[in-house]
Coordinates of C-alpha atoms (C1' of nucleotides) in Angstrom, one line a residue:
Chain A
X115 CA 5.9 -59.9 58.0
X116 CA 8.1 -60.3 55.0
X117 CA 6.8 -57.2 53.3
X118 CA 8.2 -56.2 49.9
X119 CA 9.1 -52.6 49.2
X120 CA 5.9 -52.4 47.2
X121 CA 3.8 -53.5 50.1
X122 CA 5.5 -51.0 52.3
X123 CA 5.1 -48.2 49.8
X124 CA 1.4 -48.8 49.2
X125 CA 0.7 -49.2 52.9
X126 CA 2.4 -45.9 53.7
X127 CA 0.7 -44.3 50.7
X128 CA -2.7 -45.4 52.0
X129 CA -1.9 -44.0 55.4
X130 CA -1.3 -40.7 53.8
X131 CA -4.2 -40.7 51.3
X132 CA -6.6 -41.8 54.0
X133 CA -5.5 -38.9 56.2
X134 CA -4.3 -41.3 58.9
X135 CA -0.9 -39.5 58.7
X136 CA -1.8 -35.8 58.3
X137 CA 0.1 -33.4 56.0
X138 CA 3.1 -32.0 57.8
X139 CA 3.2 -34.8 60.4
X140 CA 6.3 -36.9 61.2
X141 CA 6.5 -40.4 60.0
X142 CA 8.2 -43.1 62.1
X143 CA 11.8 -43.5 61.2
X144 CA 13.2 -46.3 59.0
X145 CA 14.3 -48.6 61.8
X146 CA 10.9 -48.5 63.5
X147 CA 9.1 -49.0 60.2
X148 CA 11.4 -52.0 59.4
X149 CA 10.3 -53.6 62.7
X150 CA 6.7 -52.8 62.1
X151 CA 6.7 -54.4 58.6
X152 CA 9.1 -57.1 59.6
X153 CA 11.6 -56.4 56.8
X154 CA 15.1 -54.9 56.4
X155 CA 15.7 -51.2 56.6
X156 CA 16.9 -51.1 53.0
X157 CA 13.4 -52.3 52.0
X158 CA 11.7 -49.5 53.9
X159 CA 14.3 -47.1 52.5
X160 CA 13.5 -47.9 48.9
X161 CA 9.8 -47.5 49.6
X162 CA 10.3 -44.1 51.2
X163 CA 12.8 -43.0 48.6
X164 CA 10.3 -43.6 45.8
X165 CA 7.5 -41.8 47.7
X166 CA 9.9 -38.9 48.1
X167 CA 10.6 -39.0 44.4
X168 CA 6.9 -38.9 43.8
X169 CA 6.7 -35.7 45.8
X170 CA 4.5 -37.2 48.6
X171 CA 6.9 -37.0 51.5
X172 CA 9.9 -34.9 52.4
X173 CA 13.0 -36.4 53.9
X174 CA 15.9 -34.8 55.7
X175 CA 18.7 -36.4 57.6
X176 CA 18.3 -36.2 61.3
X177 CA 15.0 -34.3 61.0
X178 CA 13.2 -37.4 59.7
X179 CA 10.4 -37.9 57.2
X180 CA 7.3 -35.8 56.9
X181 CA 4.1 -35.9 54.9
X182 CA 4.3 -32.9 52.5
X183 CA 2.0 -30.1 53.5
X184 CA 1.0 -29.5 49.9
X185 CA 2.2 -32.3 47.7
X186 CA 4.2 -31.2 44.7
X187 CA 1.9 -32.1 42.0
X188 CA 4.0 -33.1 39.1
X189 CA 2.8 -34.4 35.8
X190 CA 4.9 -36.5 33.7
X191 CA 4.3 -36.4 29.9
X192 CA 5.7 -38.8 27.4
X193 CA 6.6 -36.9 24.3
X194 CA 6.7 -39.6 21.6
X195 CA 7.5 -39.3 18.0
X196 CA 4.5 -38.0 16.0
X197 CA 4.5 -41.3 14.1
X198 CA 4.1 -43.3 17.2
X199 CA 1.6 -40.9 18.6
X200 CA -0.5 -41.4 15.5
X201 CA 0.1 -45.1 15.1
X202 CA -0.7 -45.8 18.8
X203 CA -4.1 -44.3 18.2
X204 CA -4.6 -47.0 15.5
X205 CA -4.5 -44.4 12.7
X206 CA -2.4 -44.6 9.5
X207 CA 0.6 -42.2 9.5
X208 CA 1.5 -40.1 6.6
X209 CA 4.3 -37.5 6.2
X210 CA 4.9 -34.8 3.7
X211 CA 7.6 -32.2 3.2
X212 CA 6.1 -28.8 2.4
X213 CA 9.3 -26.7 2.0
X214 CA 13.0 -26.9 2.4
X215 CA 15.6 -24.0 2.4
X216 CA 18.9 -23.1 3.7
X217 CA 19.0 -19.7 5.4
X218 CA 21.2 -17.8 7.8
X219 CA 19.6 -18.1 11.2
X220 CA 17.2 -15.2 11.9
X221 CA 17.8 -13.1 15.0
X222 CA 15.0 -14.7 17.1
X223 CA 16.5 -18.1 16.5
X224 CA 20.0 -17.0 17.2
X225 CA 18.8 -15.5 20.5
X226 CA 16.9 -18.6 21.4
X227 CA 19.7 -21.1 20.7
X228 CA 22.7 -18.8 21.4
X229 CA 24.1 -19.1 17.9
X230 CA 26.9 -17.0 16.4
X231 CA 26.2 -14.5 13.7
X232 CA 25.8 -15.8 10.2
X233 CA 25.2 -19.4 11.2
X234 CA 23.6 -21.4 8.4
X235 CA 20.4 -23.3 9.3
X236 CA 18.3 -25.7 7.4
X237 CA 14.7 -24.6 7.5
X238 CA 12.0 -27.3 6.9
X239 CA 8.2 -27.2 7.0
X240 CA 6.5 -30.5 7.2
X241 CA 3.1 -32.0 7.8
X242 CA 2.0 -35.1 9.7
X243 CA -1.3 -36.7 8.9
X244 CA -3.4 -39.3 10.7
X245 CA -5.7 -41.3 8.5
X246 CA -5.3 -38.6 5.8
X247 CA -6.4 -35.8 8.1
X248 CA -3.9 -33.0 9.1
X249 CA -2.6 -33.8 12.5
X250 CA 0.5 -31.7 13.2
X251 CA 2.4 -28.9 11.5
X252 CA 6.2 -28.9 12.0
X253 CA 8.3 -25.9 11.5
X254 CA 11.9 -27.1 12.0
X255 CA 15.3 -25.4 12.1
X256 CA 18.5 -27.5 12.1
X257 CA 21.9 -25.9 12.9
X258 CA 24.1 -26.8 10.0
X259 CA 27.3 -26.0 11.9
X260 CA 26.7 -28.8 14.3
X261 CA 24.9 -31.1 11.8
X262 CA 26.4 -30.5 8.4
X263 CA 25.2 -33.9 7.2
X264 CA 21.6 -32.6 7.3
X265 CA 22.5 -30.6 4.1
X266 CA 22.5 -33.8 2.1
X267 CA 19.9 -35.8 4.0
X268 CA 16.7 -36.5 2.1
X269 CA 13.7 -35.3 4.1
X270 CA 11.1 -36.0 1.5
X271 CA 10.3 -39.4 2.8
X272 CA 11.5 -39.4 6.4
X273 CA 10.6 -36.6 8.9
X274 CA 13.4 -34.6 10.5
X275 CA 12.4 -35.8 13.9
X276 CA 13.1 -39.4 13.0
X277 CA 16.2 -38.5 11.2
X278 CA 17.5 -36.6 14.2
X279 CA 16.7 -39.4 16.6
X280 CA 18.8 -41.8 14.6
X281 CA 21.6 -39.2 14.0
X282 CA 22.0 -37.8 17.5
X283 CA 22.3 -40.5 20.2
X284 CA 20.9 -38.3 23.0
X285 CA 20.3 -34.7 23.8
X286 CA 19.0 -32.4 26.5
X287 CA 16.0 -30.2 25.6
X288 CA 13.9 -27.3 26.6
X289 CA 10.3 -27.7 25.9
X290 CA 7.4 -25.3 26.2
X291 CA 3.7 -25.4 25.7
X292 CA 1.5 -22.5 24.6
X293 CA -1.4 -21.5 22.5
X294 CA -1.1 -19.8 19.2
X295 CA -3.4 -18.4 16.6
X296 CA -3.6 -20.1 13.1
X297 CA -2.4 -17.7 10.5
X298 CA -3.3 -18.1 6.8
X299 CA -0.4 -20.5 6.0
X300 CA -1.0 -22.6 9.1
X301 CA -4.7 -22.8 8.5
X302 CA -4.1 -23.9 4.9
X303 CA -1.8 -26.7 6.0
X304 CA -4.0 -27.9 8.9
X305 CA -7.2 -27.5 7.0
X306 CA -8.7 -25.2 9.6
X307 CA -9.9 -21.5 9.9
X308 CA -7.6 -18.6 10.2
X309 CA -7.9 -17.5 13.8
X310 CA -8.4 -21.0 15.3
X311 CA -6.5 -21.5 18.5
X312 CA -3.8 -24.2 18.2
X313 CA -2.0 -26.1 20.9
X314 CA 1.7 -25.6 20.3
X315 CA 4.8 -27.3 21.5
X316 CA 8.2 -25.7 21.0
X317 CA 11.4 -27.6 21.6
X318 CA 15.0 -26.7 21.5
X319 CA 17.6 -29.4 21.9
X320 CA 21.3 -29.4 22.6
X321 CA 23.9 -32.1 22.0
X322 CA 27.1 -31.8 24.0
X323 CA 26.6 -28.1 24.8
X324 CA 25.7 -26.7 21.4
X325 CA 22.2 -26.3 20.1
X326 CA 21.3 -28.4 17.1
X327 CA 17.7 -27.9 16.4
X328 CA 14.6 -25.9 17.2
X329 CA 11.1 -26.9 16.3
X330 CA 7.6 -25.5 16.6
X331 CA 4.9 -28.0 16.4
X332 CA 1.3 -26.8 16.0
X333 CA -1.5 -29.4 16.5
X334 CA -4.8 -29.5 14.7
X335 CA -7.6 -27.6 16.5
X336 CA -9.0 -29.3 19.5
X337 CA -5.9 -31.4 20.3
X338 CA -5.3 -32.1 23.9
X339 CA -2.4 -33.5 25.7
X340 CA -3.5 -35.6 28.6
X341 CA -1.9 -37.4 31.5
X342 CA -2.7 -38.9 34.9
X343 CA -0.9 -38.8 38.2
Chain B
X1375 CA 37.3 -48.8 41.9
X1376 CA 34.9 -48.0 44.7
X1377 CA 32.5 -46.3 42.4
X1378 CA 29.2 -44.9 43.7
X1379 CA 25.9 -45.5 42.0
X1380 CA 26.1 -41.9 40.7
X1381 CA 29.5 -42.5 39.2
X1382 CA 28.3 -45.6 37.5
X1383 CA 25.1 -43.8 36.3
X1384 CA 27.0 -40.9 34.9
X1385 CA 29.6 -43.0 33.2
X1386 CA 27.0 -45.2 31.5
X1387 CA 25.1 -42.0 30.6
X1388 CA 28.2 -40.5 29.0
X1389 CA 28.8 -43.8 27.1
X1390 CA 25.3 -43.4 25.7
X1391 CA 25.3 -39.7 25.0
X1392 CA 28.7 -39.9 23.3
X1393 CA 27.4 -42.6 21.0
X1394 CA 30.0 -45.1 22.4
X1395 CA 27.1 -47.4 23.1
X1396 CA 24.8 -47.1 20.1
X1397 CA 21.0 -47.0 20.3
X1398 CA 19.7 -50.5 20.3
X1399 CA 22.9 -52.1 21.4
X1400 CA 23.3 -54.4 24.3
X1401 CA 25.0 -53.2 27.5
X1402 CA 27.2 -55.6 29.5
X1403 CA 25.2 -57.3 32.2
X1404 CA 25.2 -56.2 35.9
X1405 CA 27.9 -58.7 37.0
X1406 CA 30.3 -57.6 34.3
X1407 CA 29.7 -53.9 35.0
X1408 CA 30.1 -54.5 38.8
X1409 CA 33.6 -56.0 38.0
X1410 CA 34.4 -53.2 35.7
X1411 CA 33.6 -50.5 38.2
X1412 CA 34.8 -52.5 41.1
X1413 CA 31.6 -52.3 43.1
X1414 CA 28.7 -54.5 44.2
X1415 CA 26.1 -55.6 41.8
X1416 CA 23.4 -53.8 43.8
X1417 CA 25.2 -50.5 43.1
X1418 CA 25.2 -51.1 39.3
X1419 CA 21.6 -52.2 39.6
X1420 CA 20.5 -48.9 41.2
X1421 CA 22.3 -46.9 38.5
X1422 CA 20.7 -48.9 35.7
X1423 CA 17.3 -48.8 37.4
X1424 CA 17.4 -45.1 37.5
X1425 CA 18.5 -44.9 33.8
X1426 CA 15.6 -47.1 32.9
X1427 CA 13.2 -44.9 34.9
X1428 CA 14.6 -41.9 32.9
X1429 CA 13.7 -43.7 29.7
X1430 CA 17.3 -44.1 28.4
X1431 CA 17.6 -47.8 28.6
X1432 CA 15.3 -50.8 28.4
X1433 CA 15.8 -53.7 30.7
X1434 CA 14.4 -57.2 30.4
X1435 CA 15.1 -60.3 32.5
X1436 CA 17.2 -62.8 30.7
X1437 CA 17.4 -60.6 27.6
X1438 CA 19.6 -58.0 29.2
X1439 CA 19.8 -54.2 28.9
X1440 CA 19.7 -52.2 25.7
X1441 CA 20.1 -48.5 24.9
X1442 CA 16.7 -47.4 23.7
X1443 CA 16.4 -47.0 20.0
X1444 CA 14.3 -43.9 20.4
X1445 CA 14.6 -42.6 23.9
X1446 CA 11.2 -42.0 25.5
X1447 CA 11.3 -38.3 25.9
X1448 CA 9.4 -37.5 29.0
X1449 CA 9.0 -34.1 30.3
X1450 CA 8.1 -33.6 34.0
X1451 CA 6.1 -30.5 34.9
X1452 CA 5.6 -29.2 38.4
X1453 CA 2.1 -27.9 38.7
X1454 CA 2.3 -25.5 41.6
X1455 CA -0.5 -23.6 43.2
X1456 CA -1.1 -20.4 41.2
X1457 CA -0.2 -18.4 44.3
X1458 CA 3.3 -20.0 44.3
X1459 CA 3.6 -19.8 40.6
X1460 CA 3.1 -16.0 40.9
X1461 CA 5.1 -15.4 44.0
X1462 CA 8.0 -17.5 42.7
X1463 CA 8.3 -15.0 39.8
X1464 CA 8.6 -12.2 42.4
X1465 CA 5.2 -10.8 41.7
X1466 CA 2.5 -9.9 44.1
X1467 CA -0.4 -12.3 44.2
X1468 CA -4.0 -11.2 44.4
X1469 CA -7.2 -13.3 44.3
X1470 CA -10.8 -12.4 43.6
X1471 CA -14.0 -14.3 43.4
X1472 CA -16.1 -13.4 40.5
X1473 CA -19.2 -15.6 41.0
X1474 CA -20.5 -18.4 43.1
X1475 CA -23.6 -20.5 42.6
X1476 CA -25.0 -23.9 43.4
X1477 CA -26.2 -25.8 40.4
X1478 CA -27.1 -29.3 39.5
X1479 CA -24.1 -30.7 37.6
X1480 CA -24.5 -30.1 33.8
X1481 CA -24.4 -33.1 31.5
X1482 CA -20.9 -32.5 30.2
X1483 CA -19.6 -32.4 33.8
X1484 CA -21.5 -35.5 34.8
X1485 CA -20.0 -37.4 31.8
X1486 CA -16.5 -36.1 32.6
X1487 CA -16.6 -37.0 36.3
X1488 CA -19.0 -40.0 36.1
X1489 CA -21.5 -38.4 38.5
X1490 CA -25.1 -39.5 39.1
X1491 CA -28.1 -37.5 37.9
X1492 CA -29.1 -34.5 39.9
X1493 CA -25.8 -34.2 41.7
X1494 CA -25.4 -30.7 43.2
X1495 CA -22.2 -28.9 42.4
X1496 CA -20.7 -25.6 43.6
X1497 CA -19.7 -23.5 40.7
X1498 CA -17.1 -20.8 41.3
X1499 CA -15.4 -18.4 38.9
X1500 CA -12.3 -16.7 40.1
X1501 CA -9.4 -14.6 39.0
X1502 CA -5.7 -14.7 39.9
X1503 CA -3.6 -11.6 39.4
X1504 CA 0.1 -11.0 39.3
X1505 CA 1.2 -7.5 40.3
X1506 CA -2.4 -6.4 39.6
X1507 CA -2.5 -7.8 36.0
X1508 CA -4.8 -10.7 35.2
X1509 CA -2.8 -13.9 35.2
X1510 CA -5.2 -16.8 35.3
X1511 CA -9.0 -17.4 35.1
X1512 CA -10.4 -20.3 37.1
X1513 CA -13.7 -22.0 36.4
X1514 CA -14.2 -24.4 39.2
X1515 CA -16.8 -27.1 39.9
X1516 CA -16.9 -28.9 43.3
X1517 CA -18.9 -32.0 43.9
X1518 CA -21.1 -31.2 46.9
X1519 CA -22.0 -34.9 47.5
X1520 CA -18.4 -35.6 48.3
X1521 CA -17.5 -32.2 49.8
X1522 CA -20.6 -30.9 51.5
X1523 CA -18.5 -28.6 53.7
X1524 CA -17.7 -26.6 50.5
X1525 CA -21.2 -25.2 50.8
X1526 CA -20.3 -23.2 53.9
X1527 CA -16.7 -22.4 53.0
X1528 CA -15.9 -18.8 52.3
X1529 CA -14.2 -18.5 49.0
X1530 CA -14.1 -14.7 48.9
X1531 CA -10.6 -14.5 50.4
X1532 CA -9.0 -17.9 49.8
X1533 CA -9.1 -19.6 46.4
X1534 CA -10.7 -22.9 46.0
X1535 CA -7.5 -24.6 45.0
X1536 CA -5.9 -23.7 48.4
X1537 CA -9.0 -24.7 50.2
X1538 CA -9.0 -28.0 48.5
X1539 CA -5.4 -28.7 49.2
X1540 CA -5.9 -28.2 52.9
X1541 CA -9.2 -30.2 52.9
X1542 CA -8.3 -33.2 50.9
X1543 CA -5.1 -35.0 52.0
X1544 CA -4.2 -36.3 48.6
X1545 CA -5.9 -37.2 45.3
X1546 CA -5.3 -38.6 41.9
X1547 CA -5.8 -36.4 38.9
X1548 CA -6.3 -36.3 35.2
X1549 CA -4.8 -33.2 33.6
X1550 CA -4.9 -32.0 30.1
X1551 CA -3.5 -29.1 28.2
X1552 CA -5.1 -27.5 25.2
X1553 CA -5.6 -24.1 23.4
X1554 CA -9.0 -22.3 23.6
X1555 CA -10.3 -19.1 22.2
X1556 CA -11.2 -16.2 24.5
X1557 CA -14.9 -15.6 24.5
X1558 CA -16.4 -12.2 25.6
X1559 CA -16.6 -13.2 29.3
X1560 CA -13.1 -14.6 29.4
X1561 CA -11.7 -11.6 27.5
X1562 CA -13.3 -9.3 30.0
X1563 CA -11.8 -11.1 33.0
X1564 CA -8.3 -11.5 31.4
X1565 CA -8.3 -8.0 29.9
X1566 CA -7.6 -9.3 26.4
X1567 CA -9.3 -9.4 23.1
X1568 CA -12.1 -11.7 22.1
X1569 CA -10.6 -14.4 19.9
X1570 CA -7.2 -14.4 21.6
X1571 CA -5.7 -17.9 21.9
X1572 CA -5.4 -19.0 25.5
X1573 CA -3.3 -21.8 27.0
X1574 CA -5.7 -23.8 29.0
X1575 CA -5.3 -26.5 31.7
X1576 CA -8.1 -28.7 32.7
X1577 CA -7.9 -30.9 35.8
X1578 CA -10.2 -33.5 37.3
X1579 CA -9.3 -34.9 40.6
X1580 CA -10.6 -37.9 42.5
X1581 CA -10.4 -38.8 46.2
X1582 CA -10.9 -42.4 47.2
X1583 CA -12.6 -43.3 43.9
X1584 CA -15.1 -40.5 43.6
X1585 CA -14.6 -37.3 41.7
X1586 CA -14.5 -34.2 43.9
X1587 CA -13.6 -31.4 41.6
X1588 CA -13.1 -30.2 38.0
X1589 CA -11.4 -27.0 37.0
X1590 CA -10.6 -25.2 33.8
X1591 CA -7.7 -22.8 34.1
X1592 CA -7.2 -20.2 31.3
X1593 CA -3.9 -18.3 31.3
X1594 CA -3.5 -14.8 30.0
X1595 CA -2.5 -14.6 26.4
X1596 CA 1.2 -15.4 25.7
X1597 CA 1.6 -17.6 28.7
X1598 CA 4.0 -20.5 28.3
X1599 CA 4.6 -23.6 30.3
X1600 CA 8.3 -24.6 30.1
X1601 CA 10.5 -27.3 31.4
X1602 CA 13.9 -28.9 30.7
X1603 CA 15.0 -32.5 30.5
Chain C
dC1117 C1' 7.7 -79.9 11.7
dC1118 C1' 5.5 -78.1 15.6
dC1119 C1' 4.6 -78.2 20.3
dT1120 C1' 6.2 -78.6 25.0
dA1121 C1' 9.1 -79.4 28.9
dT1122 C1' 13.4 -78.0 30.9
dA1123 C1' 17.6 -75.5 31.4
dT1124 C1' 19.7 -71.1 31.8
dA1125 C1' 20.9 -66.3 31.7
dT1126 C1' 19.6 -62.0 33.4
dA1127 C1' 17.2 -58.6 35.9
dG1128 C1' 14.5 -57.9 40.4
dT1129 C1' 14.4 -58.0 45.1
dC1130 C1' 15.6 -58.9 50.0
dT1131 C1' 18.8 -59.2 54.1
dA1132 C1' 22.0 -58.0 57.8
dG1133 C1' 25.4 -55.3 58.6
dA1134 C1' 28.5 -51.4 58.0
dC1135 C1' 30.1 -46.8 57.3
dA1136 C1' 29.1 -41.9 55.4
dT1137 C1' 26.8 -37.6 55.6
dA1138 C1' 23.8 -34.0 56.9
dA1139 C1' 21.4 -31.5 60.1
dA1140 C1' 19.5 -30.5 64.7
dC1141 C1' 20.7 -30.0 69.4
dG1142 C1' 23.1 -28.8 73.4
dG1143 C1' 26.7 -26.9 75.9
dA1144 C1' 30.9 -24.1 76.1
dA1145 C1' 33.4 -20.1 75.0
dT1146 C1' 33.2 -15.6 73.4
Chain D
dA524 C1' 22.8 -13.2 73.5
dT525 C1' 25.8 -15.1 69.8
dT526 C1' 29.0 -18.1 67.8
dC527 C1' 31.4 -22.3 67.7
dC528 C1' 32.0 -27.2 68.3
dG529 C1' 31.2 -31.7 69.4
dT530 C1' 27.3 -35.3 69.9
dT531 C1' 23.5 -37.5 68.4
dT532 C1' 20.2 -39.1 65.2
dA533 C1' 18.0 -40.1 60.9
dT534 C1' 18.7 -40.7 56.2
dG535 C1' 22.0 -42.1 52.3
dT536 C1' 24.7 -45.4 50.4
dC537 C1' 27.5 -49.6 49.9
dT538 C1' 28.6 -54.7 50.3
dA539 C1' 28.3 -59.8 49.7
dG540 C1' 25.4 -63.1 49.3
dA541 C1' 21.0 -65.3 48.5
dC542 C1' 16.8 -66.3 46.4
dT543 C1' 13.0 -65.1 42.9
dA544 C1' 10.8 -64.1 38.5
dT545 C1' 10.8 -64.0 33.7
dA546 C1' 12.2 -64.4 29.1
dT547 C1' 14.9 -67.0 26.0
dA548 C1' 17.1 -71.1 24.2
dT549 C1' 17.3 -75.9 23.6
dA550 C1' 16.2 -80.5 23.6
dG551 C1' 12.9 -84.0 23.4
dG552 C1' 8.3 -86.0 22.0
dG553 C1' 4.5 -86.3 19.2

DNA sequence: CCCTATATATAGTCTAGACATAAACGGAAT
DNA sequence: ATTCCGTTTATGTCTAGACTATATATAGGG
């Protein structure tokens, strides 16, 4: 009686995880569950809605609610600023700018971000250190047509990621993970061997429809990105 | 007037993305917003709760709701079965079992999964192909104390991941991404060069408190895992 | 001046009831 | 059989109001 939505959620969850309600089977409807738990239907609804968001159950009007046959396993990663990633580990953060130049966007970048011909871009190469050791190499391109103020910004002290966060209120992004090989330049910056495998994150972000930046982040060898679900 | 929670949510979102409500600034409280949008407080609450879940705003009782200074950028990845990953691309899926053996769990595995000494484990090495080309190499360990029925299961036709999904109703997992170098054995299976960088996923899963399986998945060279947010 | 009780503002949740919407079902017309 | 249409049913959402929990602010006491 008087169950909260969390009570309901965890009870249903345990019925699923224990196998009491088999994958594919139909769960009682909201009205019945509300009676069972002695609460309002809205309370059951919230519990079920969250379970559906988590990918554990599948709901359809009129058809009812079923335990998913194969639960969608979705992992949620927090992608923090490098500074926070390092400071959260209790290490001291240091930043340095390796190079800065203004170039017309190369073809691969124009394709990737759907830019017009002859678009100027600011190209930055930076390093992020944790307790003095190389942690992440950043290869950044900023679209100067959308962000002309980047031309005059000083990136020698503050990293472009932090500058962007404070300049652009919000943006949508496409992010992808892969593995790349350290070339001579990367190895030099990261203090590793040429040929080392590096975990790499690439991110393109858009603000109000037009691309503003693309970045390739290479982590030091051995880096892992971990999460639980 | 008569705004739905989606209306409210998207209106607030646009006020944030447009910079109308600056990062760090305080958003009107729920009662005021309810009056503004001409709806019930619960409707505003749902909109705001979802925005908070998305990491765009920060809410605290009494203190009110603020636009996040640096939005938590969280990416959500769906981790499908390899079969689906391949079939969704429109390619033909093929599976093969490369080796099968029963071994006492090696030290690194016992540490990783917190197993007792002398625990027996089923060790499987498999390959997943897309249109005949090597797609993913699977190095799987199954805890035979928790899943003794794996001893008699036939993994020559059905991959261990699919067998596990149908055997264990649900489980919690720890997943991590990294980059590894192809050794001779891996290169042979994946048809690539020794020394190629491979995007690698490791996953340990638990069922009702005890670890049941650990897997290391190495993708063919060049593989990317992509998402939008 | 610092510490502690108390007041207060705000988000968090619950309720009972209502109406909206999508989808499955069954029967009727083709 | 197949298509179409109304009925039914379960989820989806909204409302007005109430109570709860928590963090902050303030006033009072040592």
